[in-house]
Coordinates of C-alpha atoms and ligand atoms in Angstrom, one line a residue:
Chain N
X145 CA 6.0 -10.9 17.5
X146 CA 7.8 -7.7 18.4
X147 CA 5.8 -4.8 19.9
X148 CA 4.6 -2.4 17.3
X149 CA 6.0 1.1 17.2
X150 CA 4.5 3.8 14.9
X151 CA 5.5 7.2 13.8
X152 CA 2.1 8.8 14.2
X153 CA 0.4 9.9 17.4
X154 CA -2.9 11.5 18.0
X155 CA -3.4 14.8 19.8
X156 CA -6.7 13.8 21.5
X157 CA -7.6 17.4 22.3
X158 CA -7.4 18.4 18.6
X159 CA -9.2 15.3 17.2
X160 CA -12.9 16.0 16.5
X161 CA -13.7 12.5 15.4
X162 CA -14.6 13.8 12.0
X163 CA -13.8 10.5 10.2
X164 CA -11.8 12.0 7.4
X165 CA -8.8 9.9 8.3
X166 CA -10.6 6.6 8.6
X167 CA -11.8 6.9 5.0
X168 CA -8.4 7.7 3.6
X169 CA -6.3 5.0 5.3
X170 CA -5.1 2.4 2.7
X171 CA -5.1 -0.5 5.2
X172 CA -8.3 0.5 7.1
X173 CA -6.2 0.8 10.2
X174 CA -8.2 3.7 11.8
X175 CA -11.5 3.7 13.7
X176 CA -13.2 6.4 15.6
X177 CA -14.1 5.1 19.0
X178 CA -15.7 7.3 21.7
X179 CA -15.3 10.3 19.4
X180 CA -11.5 9.9 18.9
X181 CA -9.4 8.3 16.2
X182 CA -7.7 5.1 17.2
X183 CA -4.9 3.5 15.0
X184 CA -4.5 -0.2 14.9
X185 CA -0.8 -0.8 15.4
X186 CA -0.8 -4.1 13.5
X187 CA -2.3 -2.6 10.4
X188 CA -0.6 0.8 10.2
X189 CA 2.1 1.0 7.6
X190 CA 3.2 4.6 8.4
X191 CA 2.3 6.0 5.0
X192 CA 1.5 9.4 6.5
X193 CA -1.9 9.7 4.6
X194 CA -3.8 10.5 7.9
X195 CA -1.3 13.2 8.8
X196 CA -1.9 14.8 5.4
X197 CA -5.7 14.5 5.4
X198 CA -6.5 15.5 9.0
X199 CA -8.1 19.0 8.8
X200 CA -7.5 19.6 12.5
X201 CA -3.9 18.7 12.6
X202 CA -4.6 16.1 15.2
X203 CA -2.3 13.4 13.7
X204 CA 1.3 14.3 14.6
X205 CA 4.4 12.6 13.3
X206 CA 6.8 11.5 15.9
X207 CA 10.2 13.0 15.2
X208 CA 13.1 14.2 17.2
X209 CA 13.7 17.9 17.9
X210 CA 16.9 19.4 16.5
X211 CA 18.2 19.6 20.1
X212 CA 18.6 15.8 20.0
X213 CA 22.1 16.8 18.8
X214 CA 23.0 17.8 22.4
X215 CA 22.7 14.3 23.6
X216 CA 25.7 13.1 21.6
X217 CA 29.4 13.8 21.9
X218 CA 29.8 13.8 18.1
X219 CA 27.0 14.2 15.5
X220 CA 26.7 13.2 11.9
X221 CA 23.9 14.7 9.8
X222 CA 22.5 12.3 7.2
X223 CA 20.6 14.6 4.8
X224 CA 18.0 12.9 2.6
X225 CA 18.4 13.7 -1.2
X226 CA 14.9 15.3 -1.0
X227 CA 16.4 18.0 1.3
X228 CA 18.2 19.6 -1.6
X229 CA 14.9 19.9 -3.5
X230 CA 13.6 22.4 -0.9
X231 CA 15.6 25.4 -1.9
X232 CA 15.4 27.9 -4.7
X233 CA 18.1 28.1 -7.3
X234 CA 20.4 25.6 -5.7
X235 CA 23.2 24.8 -8.1
X236 CA 25.6 23.3 -5.6
X237 CA 24.8 21.1 -2.6
X238 CA 28.0 22.2 -0.8
X239 CA 26.2 25.2 0.6
X240 CA 23.5 23.0 2.2
X241 CA 26.1 20.6 3.6
X242 CA 28.3 23.5 4.9
X243 CA 25.3 25.1 6.6
X244 CA 24.5 21.8 8.3
X245 CA 27.9 21.9 9.9
X246 CA 27.5 25.5 10.8
X247 CA 24.3 24.8 12.8
X248 CA 26.2 22.3 14.9
X249 CA 26.8 19.0 13.2
X250 CA 30.3 17.8 13.4
X251 CA 30.1 16.0 10.1
X252 CA 27.7 15.3 7.2
X253 CA 27.3 12.1 5.2
X254 CA 25.0 12.4 2.3
X255 CA 22.3 9.7 2.1
X256 CA 22.7 10.1 -1.7
X257 CA 26.2 8.7 -1.4
X258 CA 24.9 5.4 0.0
X259 CA 22.1 5.5 -2.5
X260 CA 24.7 5.3 -5.3
X261 CA 26.2 2.2 -3.6
X262 CA 22.7 0.6 -3.3
X263 CA 22.1 1.4 -7.0
X264 CA 25.3 -0.3 -8.0
X265 CA 24.6 -3.3 -5.8
X266 CA 21.1 -3.5 -7.3
X267 CA 22.5 -3.5 -10.8
X268 CA 24.6 -6.5 -9.9
X269 CA 21.8 -8.2 -8.0
X270 CA 19.6 -8.0 -11.1
X271 CA 22.1 -10.0 -13.1
X272 CA 21.9 -13.0 -10.7
X273 CA 20.1 -15.9 -12.3
X274 CA 18.4 -16.9 -9.1
X275 CA 16.4 -13.8 -8.3
X276 CA 12.7 -13.5 -8.5
X277 CA 11.7 -11.0 -11.2
X278 CA 10.5 -8.3 -11.1
X279 CA 12.5 -7.1 -8.1
X280 CA 10.6 -4.7 -6.0
X281 CA 12.4 -1.8 -4.4
X282 CA 12.7 -1.8 -0.6
X283 CA 13.5 1.9 -0.2
X284 CA 10.1 3.1 0.9
X285 CA 9.4 1.6 4.3
X286 CA 5.6 2.2 3.9
X287 CA 5.6 0.1 0.7
X288 CA 7.6 -2.7 2.3
X289 CA 5.2 -2.8 5.2
X290 CA 2.2 -2.8 2.9
X291 CA 3.7 -5.8 1.0
X292 CA 4.3 -7.5 4.3
X293 CA 0.7 -7.3 5.5
X294 CA -1.2 -7.5 2.2
X295 CA 0.8 -9.1 -0.6
X296 CA 2.3 -12.4 0.7
X297 CA 3.0 -13.6 -2.8
X298 CA 5.3 -10.7 -3.4
X299 CA 7.4 -10.8 -0.3
X300 CA 10.1 -12.8 -2.1
X301 CA 10.4 -10.2 -4.8
X302 CA 11.4 -7.4 -2.4
X303 CA 15.0 -6.3 -2.8
X304 CA 16.8 -7.7 0.2
X305 CA 19.0 -4.6 0.7
X306 CA 18.9 -2.0 3.4
X307 CA 17.6 1.5 2.6
X308 CA 20.3 4.0 1.6
X309 CA 19.9 5.9 4.9
X310 CA 20.6 2.8 6.9
X311 CA 23.7 2.1 4.9
X312 CA 24.8 5.7 5.2
X313 CA 24.3 5.7 9.0
X314 CA 26.4 2.5 9.3
X315 CA 29.2 3.6 7.0
X316 CA 29.4 7.0 8.6
X317 CA 29.4 5.7 12.1
X318 CA 32.0 3.0 11.5
X319 CA 34.2 5.6 10.0
X320 CA 33.6 8.1 12.8
X321 CA 34.5 5.5 15.4
X322 CA 37.8 4.9 13.7
X323 CA 38.6 8.5 13.3
X324 CA 37.5 10.0 16.6
X325 CA 38.2 7.0 18.8
X326 CA 34.8 7.6 20.5
X327 CA 32.5 4.7 21.4
X328 CA 29.6 4.1 19.0
X329 CA 27.0 5.3 21.6
X330 CA 28.7 8.7 21.8
X331 CA 28.3 9.3 18.1
X332 CA 24.9 10.3 16.9
X333 CA 23.8 9.6 13.3
X334 CA 20.9 12.0 12.7
X335 CA 18.7 11.5 9.6
X336 CA 17.2 14.7 8.1
X337 CA 14.1 13.1 6.9
X338 CA 11.2 13.8 4.5
X339 CA 9.1 11.1 6.1
X340 CA 7.9 9.7 9.4
X341 CA 7.9 6.1 8.1
X342 CA 11.7 6.3 8.4
X343 CA 11.2 6.8 12.1
X344 CA 9.4 3.5 12.3
X345 CA 12.1 2.0 10.1
X346 CA 14.7 3.2 12.6
X347 CA 12.9 1.8 15.7
X348 CA 11.7 -1.4 14.0
X349 CA 13.8 -2.0 11.0
X350 CA 12.7 -4.6 8.4
X351 CA 15.4 -7.0 7.4
X352 CA 17.6 -6.5 10.5
X353 CA 17.5 -6.4 14.3
X354 CA 18.9 -3.0 14.9
X355 CA 19.2 0.3 13.1
X356 CA 22.3 2.4 12.8
X357 CA 20.2 5.6 12.8
X358 CA 20.1 7.3 16.2
X359 CA 17.6 10.0 15.6
X360 CA 15.3 11.5 12.9
X361 CA 14.8 15.2 12.5
X362 CA 12.1 16.4 10.1
X363 CA 13.1 18.4 7.1
X364 CA 10.4 21.0 8.0
X365 CA 11.9 21.4 11.4
X366 CA 15.5 22.0 10.3
X367 CA 14.5 24.1 7.3
X368 CA 14.2 27.5 9.1
X369 CA 17.6 27.4 10.9
X370 CA 19.2 25.8 7.9
X371 CA 18.0 28.5 5.5
X372 CA 19.3 31.1 7.9
X373 CA 22.7 29.4 8.1
X374 CA 22.8 29.0 4.3
X375 CA 22.6 32.7 3.8
X376 CA 25.8 33.2 5.8
X377 CA 27.6 29.9 5.0
X378 CA 31.0 29.8 3.2
X379 CA 30.7 26.7 1.1
X380 CA 33.4 24.1 1.6
X381 CA 33.8 21.1 -0.7
X382 CA 31.7 18.5 1.1
X383 CA 29.4 17.2 -1.6
X384 CA 30.2 13.8 -2.7
X385 CA 27.3 12.4 -4.7
X386 CA 26.1 12.6 -8.2
X387 CA 22.9 12.5 -10.3
X388 CA 22.1 8.9 -9.5
X389 CA 22.2 9.4 -5.7
X390 CA 20.3 12.7 -5.7
X391 CA 17.8 11.2 -8.2
X392 CA 16.5 8.9 -5.4
X393 CA 14.6 11.9 -4.1
X394 CA 11.9 11.5 -6.7
X395 CA 9.8 8.8 -8.1
X396 CA 11.6 7.0 -10.9
X397 CA 15.0 8.1 -9.7
X398 CA 16.0 4.8 -8.2
X399 CA 15.0 2.9 -11.3
X400 CA 16.8 5.4 -13.5
X401 CA 20.0 4.7 -11.6
X402 CA 19.9 1.1 -12.7
X403 CA 20.9 2.1 -16.2
X404 CA 21.2 -1.6 -17.2
X405 CA 17.5 -2.0 -17.8
X406 CA 14.6 -0.2 -19.5
X407 CA 12.1 -2.8 -18.3
X408 CA 11.2 -1.0 -15.2
X409 CA 8.1 0.6 -13.7
X410 CA 7.9 3.4 -11.2
X411 CA 4.7 4.3 -9.4
X412 CA 4.0 6.8 -6.7
X413 CA 1.1 7.7 -4.5
X414 CA -0.3 4.9 -2.2
X415 CA -3.4 4.2 -4.3
X416 CA -1.3 3.7 -7.5
X417 CA 1.1 1.6 -5.5
X418 CA -1.7 -0.7 -4.4
X419 CA -3.0 -1.1 -8.0
X420 CA 0.5 -2.0 -9.2
X421 CA 1.0 -4.5 -6.5
X422 CA -2.3 -6.1 -7.2
X423 CA -1.4 -6.4 -10.9
X424 CA 2.0 -7.7 -10.1
X425 CA 0.6 -10.4 -8.0
X426 CA -1.8 -11.5 -10.8
X427 CA 1.1 -11.4 -13.3
X428 CA -0.7 -8.8 -15.4
X429 CA 2.3 -6.6 -16.0
X430 CA 4.4 -8.7 -18.4
X431 CA 8.1 -8.9 -18.3
X432 CA 9.6 -6.4 -15.8
X433 CA 13.0 -6.4 -14.2
X434 CA 12.5 -3.8 -11.6
X435 CA 9.6 -2.1 -9.9
X436 CA 10.1 1.1 -7.9
X437 CA 7.2 2.2 -5.6
X438 CA 6.9 5.2 -3.4
X439 CA 4.0 5.8 -1.0
X440 CA 4.1 9.5 -1.5
X441 CA 3.0 11.4 -4.6
X442 CA 6.1 12.4 -6.5
X443 CA 8.3 10.1 -4.4
X444 CA 10.2 11.2 -1.3
X445 CA 9.9 14.9 -2.3
X446 CA 6.2 14.3 -1.4
X447 CA 6.9 13.1 2.1
X448 CA 4.8 14.7 4.8
X449 CA 7.8 16.2 6.6
X450 CA 8.9 18.3 3.6
X451 CA 8.3 21.9 3.0
X452 CA 8.0 22.3 -0.7
X453 CA 5.2 21.1 -3.0
X454 CA 6.5 17.8 -4.5
X455 CA 6.1 18.9 -8.1
X456 CA 7.9 22.2 -7.6
X457 CA 10.6 20.2 -5.7
X458 CA 11.0 18.0 -8.7
X459 CA 11.6 21.0 -10.9
X460 CA 14.2 22.3 -8.5
X461 CA 16.0 19.0 -8.5
X462 CA 16.1 19.0 -12.3
X463 CA 18.0 22.2 -12.2
X464 CA 20.4 21.0 -9.6
X465 CA 21.1 17.8 -11.3
X466 CA 22.3 19.5 -14.5
X467 CA 25.5 20.4 -12.8
X468 CA 26.3 17.0 -11.3
X469 CA 28.4 14.1 -12.4
X470 CA 26.5 10.8 -12.9
X471 CA 27.8 9.0 -9.8
X472 CA 30.6 9.5 -7.4
X473 CA 30.4 6.4 -5.2
X474 CA 31.3 2.9 -6.3
X475 CA 31.5 -0.5 -4.8
X476 CA 34.6 -2.7 -4.7
X477 CA 34.6 -6.1 -6.4
X478 CA 32.5 -7.8 -3.7
X479 CA 29.1 -6.8 -2.5
X480 CA 29.6 -5.4 1.0
X481 CA 27.7 -7.3 3.6
X482 CA 26.4 -4.0 5.1
X483 CA 24.1 -3.7 2.1
X484 CA 22.3 -7.0 2.7
X485 CA 19.5 -7.7 5.0
X486 CA 20.5 -10.0 7.8
X487 CA 17.0 -11.5 8.1
X488 CA 14.3 -12.2 5.6
X489 CA 11.1 -10.3 5.4
X490 CA 8.1 -12.4 6.5
X491 CA 4.4 -12.1 5.7
X492 CA 2.3 -10.9 8.6
X493 CA -1.3 -12.0 8.2
X494 CA -2.9 -9.2 10.2
X495 CA -5.6 -8.5 7.6
X496 CA -7.0 -12.0 7.8
X497 CA -10.4 -12.7 9.3
X498 CA -9.6 -15.5 11.6
X499 CA -6.7 -17.5 13.0
X500 CA -7.4 -20.6 10.8
X501 CA -9.7 -21.6 8.0
X502 CA -12.6 -22.7 10.3
X503 CA -12.6 -19.5 12.2
X504 CA -12.2 -17.4 9.0
X505 CA -15.1 -19.2 7.2
X506 CA -17.4 -18.9 10.2
X507 CA -16.6 -15.2 10.6
X508 CA -17.0 -14.7 6.8
X509 CA -20.5 -16.2 6.8
X510 CA -21.5 -14.3 9.9
X511 CA -20.2 -11.1 8.2
X512 CA -22.3 -11.7 5.1
X513 CA -25.4 -11.9 7.3
X514 CA -24.5 -8.6 9.0
X515 CA -23.8 -7.0 5.7
X516 CA -27.3 -7.9 4.5
X517 CA -28.7 -6.2 7.5
X518 CA -26.5 -3.1 7.4
X519 CA -27.6 -0.2 5.2
X520 CA -24.6 -0.3 2.8
X521 CA -24.1 3.4 2.9
X522 CA -20.4 3.3 3.9
X523 CA -21.1 6.6 5.7
X524 CA -18.4 6.1 8.4
X525 CA -20.7 7.4 11.2
X526 CA -20.1 4.2 13.2
X527 CA -16.4 4.9 13.2
X528 CA -15.5 2.3 10.7
X529 CA -14.6 3.3 7.1
X530 CA -17.2 1.0 5.5
X531 CA -20.2 -1.2 6.4
X532 CA -18.0 -4.1 5.5
X533 CA -15.3 -2.9 7.9
X534 CA -17.9 -2.6 10.7
X535 CA -19.2 -6.1 10.0
X536 CA -15.6 -7.3 10.3
X537 CA -15.1 -5.5 13.5
X538 CA -18.4 -7.0 14.9
X539 CA -17.4 -10.6 14.1
X540 CA -14.0 -10.0 15.6
X541 CA -15.7 -8.7 18.7
X542 CA -14.4 -5.2 18.4
X543 CA -17.6 -3.4 17.7
X544 CA -21.4 -3.8 18.1
X545 CA -24.2 -3.9 15.7
X546 CA -25.7 -1.0 17.6
X547 CA -22.8 1.1 16.4
X548 CA -24.5 1.6 13.1
X549 CA -26.0 5.1 13.5
X550 CA -28.4 4.7 10.5
X551 CA -30.0 1.5 11.8
X552 CA -30.2 3.0 15.3
X553 CA -32.1 6.0 14.0
X554 CA -34.4 3.8 12.0
X555 CA -35.1 1.8 15.1
X556 CA -35.6 4.9 17.2
X557 CA -38.1 6.2 14.6
X558 CA -40.0 2.9 14.8
X559 CA -40.1 3.0 18.5
X560 CA -41.4 6.6 18.4
X561 CA -44.0 5.5 15.8
X562 CA -45.2 2.8 18.1
X563 CA -45.4 5.3 20.9
X564 CA -47.3 7.6 18.5
X565 CA -44.6 10.2 18.4
X566 CA -44.3 11.4 14.8
X567 CA -41.0 13.1 15.1
X568 CA -38.5 13.3 17.9
X569 CA -38.6 16.7 19.6
X570 CA -42.4 17.0 19.4
X571 CA -42.8 15.9 22.9
X572 CA -44.7 13.0 24.2
X573 CA -48.1 12.7 22.6
X574 CA -50.5 10.1 23.9
X575 CA -53.6 8.7 22.4
X576 CA -56.4 11.2 22.5
X577 CA -54.1 14.2 22.6
X578 CA -54.2 16.7 19.6
X579 CA -51.0 15.3 18.3
X580 CA -52.9 12.2 17.2
X581 CA -55.0 14.2 14.8
X582 CA -51.9 15.2 12.8
X583 CA -51.6 13.2 9.5
X584 CA -49.5 10.1 9.9
X585 CA -48.0 9.9 6.5
X586 CA -44.2 10.1 6.2
X587 CA -44.4 12.5 3.2
X588 CA -45.9 15.9 3.4
X589 CA -48.8 16.3 1.1
X590 CA -50.2 19.2 -0.9
X591 CA -53.6 20.4 0.5
Chain Z
X164 CA -13.0 -29.5 11.5
X165 CA -12.3 -27.2 8.6
X166 CA -14.0 -29.7 6.2
X167 CA -17.3 -29.0 7.8
X168 CA -17.3 -25.3 7.0
X169 CA -20.2 -24.1 5.0
X170 CA -19.1 -23.3 1.4
X171 CA -19.0 -19.7 0.4
X172 CA -20.9 -19.0 -2.8
X173 CA -20.3 -16.0 -5.0
X174 CA -22.0 -14.8 -8.1
X175 CA -20.8 -12.3 -10.7
X176 CA -22.4 -10.9 -13.8
X177 CA -19.8 -9.8 -16.4
X178 CA -21.0 -7.1 -18.9
X179 CA -20.0 -7.4 -22.5
X180 CA -17.2 -5.2 -24.0
X181 CA -16.8 -3.0 -20.9
X182 CA -13.1 -2.8 -20.3
X183 CA -13.4 -0.4 -17.4
X184 CA -15.1 -3.1 -15.4
X185 CA -13.2 -6.1 -16.7
X186 CA -11.3 -7.7 -13.8
X187 CA -13.8 -6.8 -11.1
X188 CA -14.8 -10.4 -10.4
X189 CA -11.3 -11.7 -10.1
X190 CA -10.3 -8.7 -7.9
X191 CA -13.2 -9.3 -5.6
X192 CA -12.6 -13.0 -5.4
X193 CA -8.9 -12.4 -4.6
X194 CA -9.7 -9.9 -1.8
X195 CA -12.1 -12.4 -0.2
X196 CA -9.7 -15.3 -0.5
X197 CA -7.0 -13.3 1.1
X198 CA -9.2 -12.3 4.0
X199 CA -10.0 -15.9 4.4
X200 CA -6.3 -16.7 4.8
X201 CA -5.9 -18.9 1.7
X202 CA -2.3 -19.7 0.8
X203 CA -1.0 -17.1 -1.6
X204 CA -0.2 -19.6 -4.4
X205 CA -3.8 -20.8 -4.5
X206 CA -5.2 -17.2 -4.4
X207 CA -2.9 -16.2 -7.2
X208 CA -3.8 -19.2 -9.4
X209 CA -7.6 -18.7 -8.9
X210 CA -7.3 -15.0 -9.5
X211 CA -5.3 -15.4 -12.7
X212 CA -7.6 -18.1 -14.1
X213 CA -10.8 -16.2 -13.3
X214 CA -9.3 -13.0 -14.7
X215 CA -8.6 -14.6 -18.1
X216 CA -12.1 -16.2 -18.0
X217 CA -13.9 -12.9 -17.3
X218 CA -12.0 -11.1 -20.0
X219 CA -13.0 -13.8 -22.5
X220 CA -16.6 -13.4 -21.4
X221 CA -16.3 -9.6 -22.0
X222 CA -14.4 -9.8 -25.3
X223 CA -15.7 -12.9 -27.0
X224 CA -19.1 -13.6 -25.6
X225 CA -20.9 -10.3 -25.1
X226 CA -20.7 -10.8 -21.4
X227 CA -21.6 -13.8 -19.2
X228 CA -22.0 -15.2 -15.7
X229 CA -19.8 -16.6 -13.0
X230 CA -20.5 -18.8 -10.0
X231 CA -17.7 -19.4 -7.5
X232 CA -17.9 -21.8 -4.6
X233 CA -15.1 -21.8 -2.0
X234 CA -14.3 -24.3 0.7
X235 CA -11.1 -24.6 2.7
X236 CA -10.1 -27.4 0.3
X237 CA -11.0 -26.1 -3.1
X238 CA -12.1 -23.1 -5.2
X239 CA -14.6 -24.0 -7.9
X240 CA -15.4 -21.6 -10.7
X241 CA -18.1 -21.9 -13.2
X242 CA -18.3 -19.5 -16.2
X243 CA -21.0 -19.6 -18.8
X244 CA -22.3 -17.4 -21.5
X245 CA -24.8 -17.3 -24.4
X246 CA -22.2 -16.0 -26.8
X247 CA -21.2 -17.4 -30.3
X248 CA -19.6 -20.5 -28.9
X249 CA -16.3 -22.1 -30.0
X250 CA -16.3 -24.3 -33.1
X251 CA -12.8 -25.9 -32.8
X252 CA -12.0 -26.3 -29.1
X253 CA -8.5 -27.9 -29.4
X254 CA -7.6 -25.0 -31.7
X255 CA -8.9 -22.4 -29.3
X256 CA -7.0 -24.1 -26.5
X257 CA -3.7 -23.9 -28.4
X258 CA -1.2 -21.3 -27.4
X259 CA -1.2 -18.2 -29.5
X260 CA -4.6 -18.8 -31.2
X261 CA -6.8 -15.7 -31.1
X262 CA -9.7 -14.2 -32.9
X263 CA -9.5 -11.0 -30.9
X264 CA -10.2 -7.9 -33.1
X265 CA -7.5 -5.2 -33.5
X266 CA -9.1 -2.7 -31.1
X267 CA -9.0 -5.4 -28.4
X268 CA -5.3 -6.2 -29.2
X269 CA -4.4 -2.5 -28.9
X270 CA -5.5 -2.9 -25.2
X271 CA -3.0 -5.6 -24.7
X272 CA -5.3 -8.6 -25.0
X273 CA -5.4 -11.2 -27.8
X274 CA -2.1 -13.0 -27.3
X275 CA -4.1 -16.3 -27.4
X276 CA -2.8 -17.3 -24.0
X277 CA -6.0 -17.0 -21.9
X278 CA -7.4 -20.4 -22.3
X279 CA -4.0 -22.2 -22.1
X280 CA -3.3 -20.2 -18.9
X281 CA -6.6 -21.0 -17.4
X282 CA -5.8 -24.7 -17.9
X283 CA -2.3 -24.3 -16.7
X284 CA -3.2 -22.5 -13.4
X285 CA -6.0 -24.8 -12.4
X286 CA -6.2 -28.4 -11.2
X287 CA -9.5 -29.1 -13.0
X288 CA -10.5 -27.5 -16.3
X289 CA -13.4 -28.5 -18.5
X290 CA -14.6 -26.5 -21.5
X291 CA -17.8 -27.3 -23.4
X292 CA -19.3 -25.2 -26.1
X293 CA -22.0 -25.3 -28.8
X294 CA -21.8 -22.9 -31.7
X295 CA -24.7 -20.4 -31.6
X296 CA -25.7 -21.5 -28.1
X297 CA -22.8 -20.6 -25.8
X298 CA -19.8 -21.7 -23.8
X299 CA -19.3 -23.2 -20.4
X300 CA -16.1 -23.6 -18.4
X301 CA -15.8 -25.4 -15.1
X302 CA -12.5 -25.1 -13.4
X303 CA -11.1 -25.8 -9.9
X304 CA -8.1 -24.8 -7.9
X305 CA -7.1 -27.2 -5.1
X306 CA -5.9 -25.5 -1.9
X307 CA -2.7 -26.7 -0.3
Ligands
LIG30 N1 -16.4 -17.4 -24.1 C1 -16.0 -17.5 -25.3 N2 -16.9 -17.5 -26.3 C2 -16.5 -17.6 -27.6 N3 -15.2 -17.7 -28.0 C3 -14.3 -17.8 -27.1 C4 -14.6 -17.7 -25.7 N4 -13.4 -17.8 -25.0 C5 -12.4 -17.9 -25.9 N5 -12.9 -17.9 -27.2 C6 -12.2 -18.1 -28.4 O1 -11.0 -18.7 -28.1 C7 -9.9 -17.9 -28.6 C8 -8.7 -18.1 -27.6 O2 -9.0 -17.6 -26.4 P1 -7.8 -17.2 -25.4 O3 -8.4 -16.6 -24.2 O4 -6.9 -18.3 -25.3 O5 -7.1 -16.0 -26.3 P2 -7.6 -14.5 -26.5 O6 -8.7 -14.2 -25.6 O7 -7.9 -14.3 -27.9 O8 -6.3 -13.7 -26.1 P3 -5.7 -13.5 -24.6 O9 -6.6 -14.3 -23.7 O10 -4.3 -13.9 -24.6 O11 -5.8 -12.0 -24.4 C9 -10.4 -16.5 -28.6 O12 -9.7 -15.7 -29.5 C10 -11.8 -16.7 -29.1 O13 -11.9 -16.9 -30.5
LIG31 S1 -9.1 13.3 10.5 FE1 -9.0 11.7 12.1 S2 -7.5 12.5 13.6 FE2 -8.2 14.2 12.3 S3 -9.9 15.1 13.5 FE3 -10.8 13.7 12.0 S4 -11.0 11.8 13.1 FE4 -9.6 13.0 14.3
LIG32 S1 7.7 7.7 -0.5 FE1 9.5 8.4 0.7 S2 8.7 10.0 2.0 FE2 6.9 8.8 1.3 S3 6.6 7.2 2.9 FE3 7.9 6.4 1.3 S4 10.0 6.7 2.0 FE4 8.6 8.1 3.1
LIG33 MG1 -8.5 -14.5 -23.5

């Protein structure tokens, strides 16, 4: 197994160990240990929920600073479709693309262009008789990772195509190598991203060994200089994508680009995504051709690295799309191999209890005994999100029964009772001292 | 040896006509089987069969009871109720036969595919019923 990389880090000084994040994580990947949050790298799917929820801003996405540009001879900006949704009254994407060049990029290649190619490839793929229906989109890396660790039965349904940004990076770089004569390493493909999951997808791509993306800059980081440059920019004709490509920014956009089918479902927000995947696995959803899932509410416009509220962003996109042609990018007669994964996605059983049935059964039965003893409050004070999760940690040897704060307090109280101390903080009171004369009932009574 | 593992026993009570809770038993079983590392095909078959069974208990029998026993080799599910019973079992087992009322159909149930699917997805299926007394279904999914 390759080493895990993740796009989220913890600022230990800022973390208060408040347990907000452990409760929110959809794969229960976070524990608070010694007062600080710890992420299990095998379980994390990079959905960004913990970044969103942390009230102390202790969870930081790992992205590159804009100055990463300086490390390349020649730079290509790859703006995500969701970038266009960040600006007021945008009727023309040329101004955004021109401003990107003005702040120092040598070239722009819209991710929306590649998205149109992936849409067309998907349309063709859906007509093949041998594909497992419904086909599940592979565009959101957080969803793909979730399927890989939690839904083994659905792995074969995932669209085996690279994400649009990956295709954009490759097409743009290959073209730039031809035109400039520079070596591939001298050319930097820099994704302007709504989401940290894409950083992980760049470092550890699913479906291939290497990524063509060289750096990821957050939309929120480029937004201030870009806005400034847009005010002064003289728009050049750079835009080369249509409604289908730009539609990928929001939930339902990818499916809408398929045109060929109305039997699709689009869901957004990680909780909804999980519900849909569960139902898909149990064949509860009837005849569907295509399922589009985005971890973020609203789709990529809801990514944690964006600036605008996702629903306002959607409204802005609607306005922009009015002025666009349907699609401006088309495939030739054959499916370009660049679109295809070069290795299949494989199930990773990281959520299983044991290495084999014997160990799993033994641990399961041990867990049930622990659960009977634990209070069942799911309070999170032990650092695990639920009593069940603590029991699991204990049987795996990662936590102790004594970590349960509630049981510890009960035990303390019993010890104090035996020692004839009614309440902690009252000081040591021995037999024969006045403290003993106090009533011993737990409840106060009316005299 | 895996065969020596102590079986895991689960019990569920299914309330009658409560569609907000329908599916809880099969969802719970599925989560446990996954954590135990069962092959996904077996998990899927058991979850689908139990889901159909618990919906039938809720819709047709005013609720009922479920016992599940899990070993590394097989998943045994026993469902029983004190509902109206089934008069003509071969008819009930035929595809498309349903007595589900309209309000249930409007929720998407009532295609008459539940019992046929339970039989199809399991390796053992046995239905016994007495009108006015209740219905009992014993089914098993073999692992591997
Ligand atoms: N536990 C039960 N008690 C009484 N009658 C039952 C029970 N289970 C099934 N039936 C009868 O058998 C018929 C067929 O059941 P089946 O599950 O195949 O279809 P359904 O429940 O009507 O529709 P679907 O399962 O497709 O939503 C039911 O309509 C009902 O009349
Ligand atoms: S939410 Fe998590 S990371 Fe943030 S302070 Fe609380 S425990 Fe620490
Ligand atoms: S929905 Fe989009 S922004 Fe959110 S995690 Fe998925 S790819 Fe990233
Ligand atoms: Mg039924």
